[in-house]
């Protein structure tokens, strides 16, 4: 088990190197916002007015391949030698996004944009592994399985691409999932662990809320779901509720201090018209009304499935083979149904609430703006909610657990491994040569790679794939039955006194 954090970091680090600077959505905006945070830098100086900045011309070249799947990242190479500046208003200069993510990443921003961007990606990967490892060590066996299964069934391939990226959605995903798990631990545990859970919960809330305004709302939802899952009528639960109130206050502060949430509330395009239908049965573009709302309602699962590879990675221009989405969705469905094997009223309310939001939120935002599923709202916006849903589904009441046979677990692990192996190779190929050239040997015909890198892309693919497979192998016993993990008292801490509903366990009655 001690190898698990190292293998997890290696697997994510491979994804960090598997795409060039500027590969995640709107990276030109986010990178400029990072370098311009905290008063700016040599690469970012004041512009002609408050809404613009004078930035290094290298930022203009980082997304030269965006929306051009046949174009490799080699188009960046001439730009790295440029020394000029240009004026831009594309950045977080008016407080659209919360400032915390940009301000934190700014400390790692230097003159070498490539090295700085990779450093930030590895730091985000390390943050995810560190928080997950800390929670794993603090949680009892049954809740450790919640952590492992909840993350595994929701992050391949989009999550493993976004978490080790320069996109603030990285913190949104990490923060929402970590806050939920930590708050469950906060309500269920006693002794010294309580304060560790409380600290991780606040870190998760700060990460999510300080990265995206919508993530602040999702983190508040995670807080509510965790409170419902652990609710009891005792005085201790009431006193413990002070912490989640602080967490929600943090989220509210970041929401009101940015304008991003208001944009979503009013719809992205804000068009309005009477209802009509296109020739394909879908409402015509720019149309708002019942027909558009019904269409979006029926199509919203397509938006969710983008998390598992039905939509492209990067700037939505790196299409995944069908085997990736089929394998990832199948794993989610199988594990989710296993998690539904035992449901009490708390779990029923929590899971239903998350599902309702996953339906209502994108349908409302899209319809309000006159947009259809497939435009404006992207799967990465909903990924924190998908993570929360996954964690809620596999959180079992009391000490109950779901188990898989060896054959079942082998099929699940194989499907996840296959999805990760294929997705990583396809993602690398897209930037090395463009998708117009194919081949298993990634080193052959490569047009782009990191300058000065001691290893080639084939090694990144091999190490990343083996690390992910090794991680699942190391976690085998824990994933199957919860066996093979350290007992909750090995650290010298008292065992959990409460089940999910807040009642004493049979051993303590």
CSV table of C-alpha atoms in Angstrom, one decimal:
chain,number,residue,atom,x,y,z
A,1,UNK,CA,0.0,0.0,0.0
A,2,UNK,CA,2.9,2.3,0.6
A,3,UNK,CA,3.6,2.3,-3.2
A,4,UNK,CA,0.2,3.6,-4.0
A,5,UNK,CA,0.9,7.4,-3.6
A,6,UNK,CA,4.1,7.1,-5.7
A,7,UNK,CA,2.3,5.1,-8.4
A,8,UNK,CA,-0.6,7.6,-8.5
A,9,UNK,CA,1.7,10.5,-8.8
A,10,UNK,CA,3.7,8.8,-11.6
A,11,UNK,CA,0.5,8.1,-13.5
A,12,UNK,CA,-0.7,11.7,-13.2
A,13,UNK,CA,2.8,13.0,-14.0
A,14,UNK,CA,2.7,11.1,-17.3
A,15,UNK,CA,-0.4,13.0,-18.2
A,16,UNK,CA,1.3,16.3,-17.2
A,17,UNK,CA,3.9,15.6,-19.8
A,18,UNK,CA,1.6,14.2,-22.4
A,19,UNK,CA,0.5,17.5,-23.7
A,20,UNK,CA,2.2,20.8,-24.5
A,21,UNK,CA,1.8,24.1,-22.8
A,22,UNK,CA,-1.7,25.5,-23.7
A,23,UNK,CA,-3.3,22.1,-24.2
A,24,UNK,CA,-6.2,22.5,-21.7
A,25,UNK,CA,-9.3,24.5,-22.6
A,26,UNK,CA,-8.8,28.3,-22.5
A,27,UNK,CA,-5.2,27.9,-21.4
A,28,UNK,CA,-4.1,31.2,-23.1
A,29,UNK,CA,-6.5,32.9,-20.7
A,30,UNK,CA,-5.5,31.0,-17.6
A,31,UNK,CA,-1.7,31.2,-18.2
A,32,UNK,CA,-1.8,34.9,-18.8
A,33,UNK,CA,-4.0,35.3,-15.6
A,34,UNK,CA,-1.4,33.3,-13.6
A,35,UNK,CA,1.6,35.5,-14.8
A,36,UNK,CA,-0.5,38.7,-14.3
A,37,UNK,CA,-1.6,37.8,-10.8
A,38,UNK,CA,-0.2,39.4,-7.6
A,39,UNK,CA,0.8,42.6,-9.4
A,40,UNK,CA,2.1,41.1,-12.5
A,41,UNK,CA,5.6,40.0,-13.6
A,42,UNK,CA,8.3,40.7,-16.3
A,43,UNK,CA,6.1,38.8,-18.7
A,44,UNK,CA,3.0,40.8,-17.8
A,45,UNK,CA,2.9,44.6,-17.4
A,46,UNK,CA,0.1,47.1,-17.1
A,47,UNK,CA,-1.8,47.8,-20.3
A,48,UNK,CA,-3.5,50.8,-21.8
A,49,UNK,CA,-6.4,50.5,-19.3
A,50,UNK,CA,-7.5,48.3,-16.4
A,51,UNK,CA,-9.1,45.7,-18.7
A,52,UNK,CA,-5.9,44.9,-20.6
A,53,UNK,CA,-2.3,43.9,-20.1
A,54,UNK,CA,0.9,44.0,-22.1
A,55,UNK,CA,2.2,40.5,-22.1
A,56,UNK,CA,5.0,38.4,-23.6
A,57,UNK,CA,4.3,37.4,-27.2
A,58,UNK,CA,5.1,33.8,-26.3
A,59,UNK,CA,1.7,33.6,-24.7
A,60,UNK,CA,0.1,34.3,-28.2
A,61,UNK,CA,1.7,31.2,-29.6
A,62,UNK,CA,0.9,28.6,-26.9
A,63,UNK,CA,-2.5,27.7,-28.4
A,64,UNK,CA,-1.5,27.7,-32.1
A,65,UNK,CA,-2.8,24.1,-32.4
A,66,UNK,CA,-6.2,24.7,-30.8
A,67,UNK,CA,-9.2,23.4,-32.8
A,68,UNK,CA,-6.7,22.0,-35.4
A,69,UNK,CA,-6.4,18.2,-34.6
A,70,UNK,CA,-4.2,17.6,-37.6
A,71,UNK,CA,-1.7,20.3,-36.3
A,72,UNK,CA,1.0,19.1,-34.0
A,73,UNK,CA,2.4,21.3,-31.1
A,74,UNK,CA,5.5,22.0,-33.3
A,75,UNK,CA,3.8,25.2,-34.3
A,76,UNK,CA,4.8,26.6,-30.8
A,77,UNK,CA,8.6,26.2,-31.5
A,78,UNK,CA,9.2,29.6,-33.3
A,79,UNK,CA,7.2,31.4,-30.6
A,80,UNK,CA,9.5,30.4,-27.8
A,81,UNK,CA,12.3,32.5,-29.3
A,82,UNK,CA,10.3,35.7,-29.6
A,83,UNK,CA,11.0,38.7,-27.4
A,84,UNK,CA,8.2,41.2,-28.1
A,85,UNK,CA,5.0,42.1,-26.3
A,86,UNK,CA,1.3,42.5,-27.3
A,87,UNK,CA,-1.7,44.0,-25.7
A,88,UNK,CA,-4.5,41.7,-24.6
A,89,UNK,CA,-7.8,41.8,-22.6
A,90,UNK,CA,-7.9,38.0,-22.5
A,91,UNK,CA,-7.2,37.4,-18.8
A,92,UNK,CA,-8.7,37.6,-15.3
A,93,UNK,CA,-8.2,41.3,-15.1
A,94,UNK,CA,-11.8,42.2,-14.0
A,95,UNK,CA,-12.3,39.5,-11.5
A,96,UNK,CA,-14.4,37.1,-13.6
A,97,UNK,CA,-12.8,34.1,-11.8
A,98,UNK,CA,-11.9,33.9,-8.1
A,99,UNK,CA,-8.2,35.0,-7.7
A,100,UNK,CA,-6.8,32.3,-5.3
A,101,UNK,CA,-5.8,29.7,-7.9
A,102,UNK,CA,-4.1,32.3,-10.1
A,103,UNK,CA,-2.4,33.9,-7.1
A,104,UNK,CA,-1.0,30.6,-5.8
A,105,UNK,CA,0.2,29.4,-9.2
A,106,UNK,CA,1.9,32.8,-9.8
A,107,UNK,CA,4.6,31.8,-7.2
A,108,UNK,CA,5.8,29.2,-9.7
A,109,UNK,CA,5.7,31.5,-12.7
A,110,UNK,CA,9.1,32.3,-14.1
A,111,UNK,CA,10.7,33.5,-17.4
A,112,UNK,CA,10.7,29.9,-18.8
A,113,UNK,CA,7.1,29.4,-19.6
A,114,UNK,CA,7.4,25.8,-20.4
A,115,UNK,CA,9.2,24.8,-17.3
A,116,UNK,CA,6.9,26.9,-15.1
A,117,UNK,CA,3.8,25.4,-16.7
A,118,UNK,CA,5.0,21.8,-16.1
A,119,UNK,CA,6.0,22.7,-12.5
A,120,UNK,CA,2.4,23.9,-11.9
A,121,UNK,CA,1.0,20.7,-13.4
A,122,UNK,CA,3.1,18.5,-11.2
A,123,UNK,CA,2.2,20.6,-8.1
A,124,UNK,CA,-1.5,20.1,-8.9
A,125,UNK,CA,-0.9,16.3,-9.2
A,126,UNK,CA,1.0,16.3,-5.9
A,127,UNK,CA,-1.8,18.2,-4.2
A,128,UNK,CA,-4.3,15.6,-5.3
A,129,UNK,CA,-2.1,12.7,-4.2
A,130,UNK,CA,-1.2,14.3,-0.9
A,131,UNK,CA,-4.8,15.1,0.1
A,132,UNK,CA,-6.1,11.7,-1.0
A,133,UNK,CA,-3.3,9.9,0.8
A,134,UNK,CA,-3.9,11.9,4.0
A,135,UNK,CA,-7.6,11.1,3.8
A,136,UNK,CA,-6.9,7.4,3.1
A,137,UNK,CA,-4.7,7.2,6.2
A,138,UNK,CA,-7.3,8.9,8.4
A,139,UNK,CA,-10.4,7.1,7.2
A,140,UNK,CA,-11.5,3.7,8.4
A,141,UNK,CA,-11.5,0.8,5.9
A,142,UNK,CA,-15.1,1.2,4.7
A,143,UNK,CA,-14.6,4.9,3.9
A,144,UNK,CA,-11.2,4.2,2.3
A,145,UNK,CA,-13.1,2.2,-0.3
A,146,UNK,CA,-15.4,5.2,-0.8
A,147,UNK,CA,-12.4,7.3,-1.5
A,148,UNK,CA,-10.8,4.8,-3.9
A,149,UNK,CA,-13.8,3.8,-5.9
A,150,UNK,CA,-15.3,7.3,-6.0
A,151,UNK,CA,-12.2,8.7,-7.6
A,152,UNK,CA,-11.4,5.7,-9.9
A,153,UNK,CA,-14.8,5.6,-11.6
A,154,UNK,CA,-15.0,9.3,-12.3
A,155,UNK,CA,-11.6,10.6,-13.5
A,156,UNK,CA,-10.7,8.5,-16.6
A,157,UNK,CA,-10.0,10.1,-19.0
A,158,UNK,CA,-11.1,13.7,-18.5
A,159,UNK,CA,-10.1,13.9,-14.8
A,160,UNK,CA,-6.6,12.5,-15.3
A,161,UNK,CA,-6.1,15.1,-18.0
A,162,UNK,CA,-7.4,18.1,-16.1
A,163,UNK,CA,-6.0,17.4,-12.6
A,164,UNK,CA,-2.4,17.6,-13.7
A,165,UNK,CA,-3.0,20.7,-15.9
A,166,UNK,CA,-2.8,24.5,-15.7
A,167,UNK,CA,-6.6,24.8,-15.7
A,168,UNK,CA,-8.4,26.0,-12.5
A,169,UNK,CA,-10.8,23.2,-13.0
A,170,UNK,CA,-8.0,21.0,-11.5
A,171,UNK,CA,-8.6,22.6,-8.1
A,172,UNK,CA,-12.4,22.5,-8.6
A,173,UNK,CA,-12.2,18.7,-9.0
A,174,UNK,CA,-9.7,18.1,-6.2
A,175,UNK,CA,-11.5,20.5,-3.8
A,176,UNK,CA,-15.0,19.2,-4.1
A,177,UNK,CA,-14.1,15.6,-3.8
A,178,UNK,CA,-11.7,16.1,-0.9
A,179,UNK,CA,-14.1,18.4,1.0
A,180,UNK,CA,-16.9,15.8,0.9
A,181,UNK,CA,-14.7,13.0,2.2
A,182,UNK,CA,-13.1,15.1,4.8
A,183,UNK,CA,-16.4,16.4,6.1
A,184,UNK,CA,-17.8,12.8,6.4
A,185,UNK,CA,-14.7,12.0,8.4
A,186,UNK,CA,-15.2,15.1,10.5
A,187,UNK,CA,-18.8,14.2,11.5
A,188,UNK,CA,-18.0,10.5,12.0
A,189,UNK,CA,-14.8,10.5,14.0
A,190,UNK,CA,-13.5,11.6,17.4
A,191,UNK,CA,-10.2,12.3,18.9
A,192,UNK,CA,-7.2,13.9,17.1
A,193,UNK,CA,-8.4,12.9,13.7
A,194,UNK,CA,-11.3,15.3,13.9
A,195,UNK,CA,-9.0,18.3,13.6
A,196,UNK,CA,-7.1,16.7,10.7
A,197,UNK,CA,-10.3,16.1,8.8
A,198,UNK,CA,-11.4,19.7,9.6
A,199,UNK,CA,-8.2,21.1,8.2
A,200,UNK,CA,-8.5,19.1,5.0
A,201,UNK,CA,-12.1,20.1,4.6
A,202,UNK,CA,-11.2,23.8,4.8
A,203,UNK,CA,-8.3,23.3,2.3
A,204,UNK,CA,-10.7,21.6,-0.1
A,205,UNK,CA,-13.3,24.4,0.2
A,206,UNK,CA,-10.6,27.0,-0.4
A,207,UNK,CA,-9.2,25.1,-3.4
A,208,UNK,CA,-12.6,24.7,-5.1
A,209,UNK,CA,-14.0,28.1,-4.2
A,210,UNK,CA,-10.7,29.9,-5.0
A,211,UNK,CA,-10.6,28.4,-8.5
A,212,UNK,CA,-14.1,28.7,-10.0
A,213,UNK,CA,-17.3,30.3,-8.7
A,214,UNK,CA,-19.4,27.4,-9.9
A,215,UNK,CA,-17.0,25.0,-8.0
A,216,UNK,CA,-17.7,27.1,-4.9
A,217,UNK,CA,-21.4,26.2,-5.3
A,218,UNK,CA,-20.6,22.6,-6.0
A,219,UNK,CA,-18.4,22.5,-2.8
A,220,UNK,CA,-21.3,23.9,-0.8
A,221,UNK,CA,-23.4,21.1,-2.3
A,222,UNK,CA,-20.8,18.6,-1.3
A,223,UNK,CA,-20.9,20.0,2.2
A,224,UNK,CA,-24.7,19.6,2.3
A,225,UNK,CA,-24.6,16.1,1.0
A,226,UNK,CA,-21.9,15.1,3.6
A,227,UNK,CA,-24.0,16.6,6.4
A,228,UNK,CA,-27.1,14.7,5.2
A,229,UNK,CA,-25.1,11.4,5.0
A,230,UNK,CA,-23.9,11.8,8.6
A,231,UNK,CA,-27.0,13.5,10.2
A,232,UNK,CA,-28.0,12.6,13.7
A,233,UNK,CA,-30.2,14.3,16.3
A,234,UNK,CA,-27.5,14.4,18.9
A,235,UNK,CA,-25.8,17.5,20.3
A,236,UNK,CA,-22.4,16.5,19.0
A,237,UNK,CA,-23.7,16.7,15.4
A,238,UNK,CA,-25.1,20.1,16.0
A,239,UNK,CA,-21.8,21.4,17.4
A,240,UNK,CA,-19.9,19.8,14.6
A,241,UNK,CA,-22.1,21.7,12.1
A,242,UNK,CA,-20.2,24.9,12.9
A,243,UNK,CA,-17.3,23.9,10.6
A,244,UNK,CA,-19.5,23.3,7.4
A,245,UNK,CA,-21.1,26.7,8.1
A,246,UNK,CA,-17.6,28.2,7.9
A,247,UNK,CA,-16.9,26.3,4.7
A,248,UNK,CA,-20.1,27.6,3.1
A,249,UNK,CA,-19.2,31.1,4.2
A,250,UNK,CA,-15.9,30.7,2.4
A,251,UNK,CA,-17.7,29.6,-0.7
A,252,UNK,CA,-20.2,32.5,-0.6
A,253,UNK,CA,-17.4,35.0,-0.3
A,254,UNK,CA,-15.7,33.8,-3.4
A,255,UNK,CA,-19.0,33.6,-5.3
A,256,UNK,CA,-19.9,37.2,-4.6
A,257,UNK,CA,-16.4,38.5,-5.2
A,258,UNK,CA,-16.4,37.2,-8.8
A,259,UNK,CA,-18.7,37.6,-11.8
A,260,UNK,CA,-18.4,34.1,-13.2
A,261,UNK,CA,-21.4,32.7,-11.4
A,262,UNK,CA,-23.6,35.5,-12.7
A,263,UNK,CA,-22.6,34.7,-16.3
A,264,UNK,CA,-23.8,31.2,-15.8
A,265,UNK,CA,-27.1,32.2,-14.2
A,266,UNK,CA,-28.0,34.4,-17.2
A,267,UNK,CA,-26.9,31.8,-19.8
A,268,UNK,CA,-23.7,32.1,-21.8
A,269,UNK,CA,-25.1,33.7,-24.9
A,270,UNK,CA,-28.3,35.2,-23.4
A,271,UNK,CA,-30.3,34.9,-26.6
A,272,UNK,CA,-34.1,34.8,-26.5
A,273,UNK,CA,-36.7,33.8,-29.1
A,274,UNK,CA,-39.9,31.8,-29.6
A,275,UNK,CA,-39.8,28.1,-29.7
A,276,UNK,CA,-39.4,26.2,-33.0
A,277,UNK,CA,-37.7,23.1,-34.2
A,278,UNK,CA,-34.9,22.4,-36.7
A,279,UNK,CA,-35.1,19.7,-39.4
A,280,UNK,CA,-33.3,17.2,-37.2
A,281,UNK,CA,-35.9,17.4,-34.5
A,282,UNK,CA,-33.7,19.7,-32.3
A,283,UNK,CA,-34.7,23.3,-31.7
A,284,UNK,CA,-33.1,25.8,-34.1
A,285,UNK,CA,-30.0,27.7,-33.0
A,286,UNK,CA,-30.8,30.7,-30.9
A,287,UNK,CA,-34.2,29.5,-29.8
A,288,UNK,CA,-35.5,29.5,-26.2
A,289,UNK,CA,-38.6,27.8,-25.0
A,290,UNK,CA,-40.2,24.6,-24.0
A,291,UNK,CA,-38.9,22.7,-27.1
A,292,UNK,CA,-35.3,23.7,-26.3
A,293,UNK,CA,-35.7,22.8,-22.6
A,294,UNK,CA,-37.1,19.3,-23.5
A,295,UNK,CA,-34.4,18.7,-26.0
A,296,UNK,CA,-31.7,19.6,-23.5
A,297,UNK,CA,-33.3,17.5,-20.9
A,298,UNK,CA,-33.3,14.5,-23.2
A,299,UNK,CA,-29.7,15.1,-24.3
A,300,UNK,CA,-28.1,16.0,-21.0
A,301,UNK,CA,-26.7,12.4,-20.4
A,302,UNK,CA,-24.5,13.1,-23.5
A,303,UNK,CA,-23.0,16.0,-21.6
A,304,UNK,CA,-22.3,13.8,-18.6
A,305,UNK,CA,-20.7,11.1,-20.7
A,306,UNK,CA,-18.1,13.5,-21.9
A,307,UNK,CA,-16.4,13.0,-18.6
A,308,UNK,CA,-15.7,9.4,-19.7
A,309,UNK,CA,-14.5,10.2,-23.2
A,310,UNK,CA,-17.4,10.8,-25.5
A,311,UNK,CA,-16.2,14.4,-25.9
A,312,UNK,CA,-12.7,15.2,-26.9
A,313,UNK,CA,-9.9,16.2,-24.5
A,314,UNK,CA,-7.9,19.4,-24.7
A,315,UNK,CA,-9.8,22.1,-26.7
A,316,UNK,CA,-12.3,19.4,-27.4
A,317,UNK,CA,-10.2,18.5,-30.5
A,318,UNK,CA,-8.6,15.3,-29.2
A,319,UNK,CA,-11.2,12.6,-29.9
A,320,UNK,CA,-11.1,9.4,-27.9
A,321,UNK,CA,-11.6,6.0,-29.5
A,322,UNK,CA,-14.9,4.4,-28.5
A,323,UNK,CA,-13.2,1.8,-26.4
A,324,UNK,CA,-12.2,4.5,-23.9
A,325,UNK,CA,-15.7,5.8,-23.3
A,326,UNK,CA,-17.3,2.3,-23.4
A,327,UNK,CA,-14.8,1.0,-20.8
A,328,UNK,CA,-15.0,4.0,-18.5
A,329,UNK,CA,-18.8,4.3,-18.6
A,330,UNK,CA,-19.2,0.5,-18.1
A,331,UNK,CA,-17.0,0.7,-15.0
A,332,UNK,CA,-19.0,3.6,-13.6
A,333,UNK,CA,-22.3,1.8,-14.1
A,334,UNK,CA,-21.1,-1.5,-12.6
A,335,UNK,CA,-19.7,0.2,-9.5
A,336,UNK,CA,-22.6,2.6,-9.1
A,337,UNK,CA,-25.1,-0.2,-9.2
A,338,UNK,CA,-23.0,-2.1,-6.6
A,339,UNK,CA,-23.1,1.0,-4.4
A,340,UNK,CA,-26.9,1.1,-4.7
A,341,UNK,CA,-27.0,-2.3,-3.2
A,342,UNK,CA,-27.8,-0.8,0.2
A,343,UNK,CA,-29.5,2.6,0.6
A,344,UNK,CA,-30.9,4.3,3.6
A,345,UNK,CA,-32.9,7.5,3.6
A,346,UNK,CA,-29.8,9.7,4.0
A,347,UNK,CA,-28.1,8.2,1.0
A,348,UNK,CA,-31.3,8.3,-1.0
A,349,UNK,CA,-31.7,12.0,-0.4
A,350,UNK,CA,-28.0,12.8,-1.0
A,351,UNK,CA,-27.7,10.9,-4.3
A,352,UNK,CA,-31.1,12.1,-5.5
A,353,UNK,CA,-30.1,15.7,-4.8
A,354,UNK,CA,-26.9,15.5,-6.7
A,355,UNK,CA,-28.7,13.9,-9.7
A,356,UNK,CA,-31.3,16.6,-9.7
A,357,UNK,CA,-28.6,19.3,-9.8
A,358,UNK,CA,-26.7,17.4,-12.6
A,359,UNK,CA,-29.9,17.5,-14.7
A,360,UNK,CA,-31.4,20.9,-13.8
A,361,UNK,CA,-28.2,23.0,-13.8
A,362,UNK,CA,-27.0,22.4,-17.4
A,363,UNK,CA,-30.5,22.3,-18.7
A,364,UNK,CA,-31.3,25.7,-17.2
A,365,UNK,CA,-28.0,27.3,-18.1
A,366,UNK,CA,-28.2,26.1,-21.7
A,367,UNK,CA,-31.9,26.9,-22.2
A,368,UNK,CA,-31.5,30.4,-20.6
A,369,UNK,CA,-28.8,31.2,-23.2
A,370,UNK,CA,-30.6,29.7,-26.1
A,371,UNK,CA,-28.0,26.9,-26.5
A,372,UNK,CA,-28.3,23.2,-27.1
A,373,UNK,CA,-26.3,20.4,-25.4
A,374,UNK,CA,-23.0,20.2,-27.3
A,375,UNK,CA,-22.2,23.9,-27.0
A,376,UNK,CA,-21.2,26.3,-24.3
A,377,UNK,CA,-21.5,24.0,-21.3
A,378,UNK,CA,-18.6,21.5,-21.3
A,379,UNK,CA,-18.2,18.2,-19.4
A,380,UNK,CA,-15.3,19.6,-17.3
A,381,UNK,CA,-17.7,22.1,-15.8
A,382,UNK,CA,-19.8,19.2,-14.4
A,383,UNK,CA,-16.9,16.9,-13.5
A,384,UNK,CA,-16.7,18.0,-9.9
A,385,UNK,CA,-20.4,17.1,-9.6
A,386,UNK,CA,-19.8,13.7,-11.3
A,387,UNK,CA,-17.0,13.1,-8.7
A,388,UNK,CA,-19.4,14.0,-5.9
A,389,UNK,CA,-22.1,11.7,-7.4
A,390,UNK,CA,-19.6,8.9,-7.6
A,391,UNK,CA,-18.4,9.3,-4.0
A,392,UNK,CA,-22.1,9.5,-2.8
A,393,UNK,CA,-23.0,6.3,-4.7
A,394,UNK,CA,-20.2,4.3,-3.1
A,395,UNK,CA,-20.6,5.7,0.4
A,396,UNK,CA,-22.3,2.8,2.2
A,397,UNK,CA,-24.6,3.1,5.2
A,398,UNK,CA,-23.0,2.1,8.5
A,399,UNK,CA,-20.4,-0.7,8.2
A,400,UNK,CA,-22.1,-2.3,5.1
A,401,UNK,CA,-19.9,-2.9,2.1
A,402,UNK,CA,-20.3,-4.0,-1.5
A,403,UNK,CA,-17.9,-6.7,-2.8
A,404,UNK,CA,-16.8,-8.0,-6.1
A,405,UNK,CA,-15.6,-11.5,-7.0
A,406,UNK,CA,-12.1,-11.9,-8.4
A,407,UNK,CA,-13.4,-12.2,-11.9
A,408,UNK,CA,-15.6,-9.1,-11.6
A,409,UNK,CA,-12.8,-7.0,-10.1
A,410,UNK,CA,-10.4,-8.2,-12.8
A,411,UNK,CA,-12.8,-7.1,-15.5
A,412,UNK,CA,-13.2,-3.7,-13.8
A,413,UNK,CA,-9.5,-3.1,-13.3
A,414,UNK,CA,-8.8,-4.3,-16.9
A,415,UNK,CA,-11.3,-1.9,-18.3
A,416,UNK,CA,-9.9,1.1,-16.4
A,417,UNK,CA,-6.4,0.1,-17.4
A,418,UNK,CA,-7.3,-0.2,-21.0
A,419,UNK,CA,-9.1,3.1,-21.0
A,420,UNK,CA,-6.1,4.9,-19.5
A,421,UNK,CA,-3.6,3.2,-21.8
A,422,UNK,CA,-5.5,4.1,-24.9
A,423,UNK,CA,-6.4,7.6,-23.9
A,424,UNK,CA,-2.8,8.5,-22.9
A,425,UNK,CA,-1.5,7.2,-26.2
A,426,UNK,CA,-4.1,9.0,-28.3
A,427,UNK,CA,-3.5,12.3,-26.3
A,428,UNK,CA,0.3,12.0,-26.9
A,429,UNK,CA,-0.2,11.2,-30.6
A,430,UNK,CA,-2.4,14.2,-31.2
A,431,UNK,CA,0.3,16.7,-30.1
A,432,UNK,CA,3.3,14.8,-31.4
A,433,UNK,CA,2.2,14.6,-35.0
A,434,UNK,CA,-1.5,15.5,-35.2
A,435,UNK,CA,-4.2,12.9,-35.7
A,436,UNK,CA,-3.5,12.7,-39.4
A,437,UNK,CA,-0.6,10.5,-38.7
A,438,UNK,CA,-1.0,7.3,-36.6
A,439,UNK,CA,1.2,4.5,-35.3
A,440,UNK,CA,2.0,2.7,-32.0
A,441,UNK,CA,5.6,3.9,-31.9
A,442,UNK,CA,5.2,7.4,-30.5
A,443,UNK,CA,8.9,8.2,-31.0
A,444,UNK,CA,8.6,7.6,-34.8
A,445,UNK,CA,8.0,10.7,-36.9
A,446,UNK,CA,7.5,13.0,-33.8
A,447,UNK,CA,7.3,16.7,-34.7
A,448,UNK,CA,7.1,18.0,-31.2
A,449,UNK,CA,8.5,17.2,-27.8
A,450,UNK,CA,9.7,18.9,-24.6
A,451,UNK,CA,13.1,20.6,-25.3
A,452,UNK,CA,15.8,19.1,-23.1
A,453,UNK,CA,13.7,16.2,-22.0
A,454,UNK,CA,15.9,13.1,-21.2
A,455,UNK,CA,13.2,10.7,-22.2
A,456,UNK,CA,11.0,10.4,-25.2
A,457,UNK,CA,7.2,10.2,-25.5
A,458,UNK,CA,7.2,6.4,-25.7
A,459,UNK,CA,8.7,6.3,-22.2
A,460,UNK,CA,6.1,8.7,-20.8
A,461,UNK,CA,3.3,6.5,-22.2
A,462,UNK,CA,4.9,3.3,-20.9
A,463,UNK,CA,5.7,4.6,-17.4
A,464,UNK,CA,2.3,6.3,-17.1
A,465,UNK,CA,0.4,3.2,-18.2
A,466,UNK,CA,2.4,0.8,-16.0
A,467,UNK,CA,2.1,3.1,-13.0
A,468,UNK,CA,-1.7,3.3,-13.4
A,469,UNK,CA,-1.9,-0.5,-13.8
A,470,UNK,CA,0.4,-1.0,-10.9
A,471,UNK,CA,-1.7,1.3,-8.7
A,472,UNK,CA,-4.8,-0.8,-9.3
A,473,UNK,CA,-2.8,-3.9,-8.6
A,474,UNK,CA,-1.5,-2.5,-5.3
A,475,UNK,CA,-5.1,-1.5,-4.3
A,476,UNK,CA,-6.6,-4.9,-5.4
A,477,UNK,CA,-7.4,-6.2,-1.9
A,478,UNK,CA,-8.8,-2.9,-0.7
A,479,UNK,CA,-10.9,-2.5,-3.8
A,480,UNK,CA,-12.4,-6.0,-3.6
A,481,UNK,CA,-13.3,-6.4,0.1
A,482,UNK,CA,-11.6,-3.7,2.1
A,483,UNK,CA,-9.0,-6.2,3.3
A,484,UNK,CA,-5.3,-5.7,3.2
A,485,UNK,CA,-5.5,-2.2,4.5
A,486,UNK,CA,-4.2,-1.0,7.9
A,487,UNK,CA,-6.8,-1.0,10.7
A,488,UNK,CA,-8.1,2.2,11.9
A,489,UNK,CA,-6.4,1.9,15.2
A,490,UNK,CA,-2.9,1.2,13.9
A,491,UNK,CA,-2.0,4.9,14.1
A,492,UNK,CA,-2.8,4.9,17.8
A,493,UNK,CA,-6.1,6.7,17.2
A,494,UNK,CA,-9.4,5.6,18.6
A,495,UNK,CA,-11.8,3.6,16.2
A,496,UNK,CA,-14.7,5.3,14.7
A,497,UNK,CA,-17.6,5.4,17.2
A,498,UNK,CA,-20.4,6.3,14.8
A,499,UNK,CA,-21.9,4.7,11.7
A,500,UNK,CA,-23.2,6.7,8.8
A,501,UNK,CA,-26.4,7.5,10.6
A,502,UNK,CA,-24.7,8.6,13.8
A,503,UNK,CA,-25.7,5.6,15.8
A,504,UNK,CA,-23.3,3.5,17.8
A,505,UNK,CA,-22.0,0.4,16.2
A,506,UNK,CA,-23.0,-3.1,17.4
A,507,UNK,CA,-19.6,-3.6,19.0
A,508,UNK,CA,-20.0,-0.5,21.1
A,509,UNK,CA,-23.5,-1.0,22.3
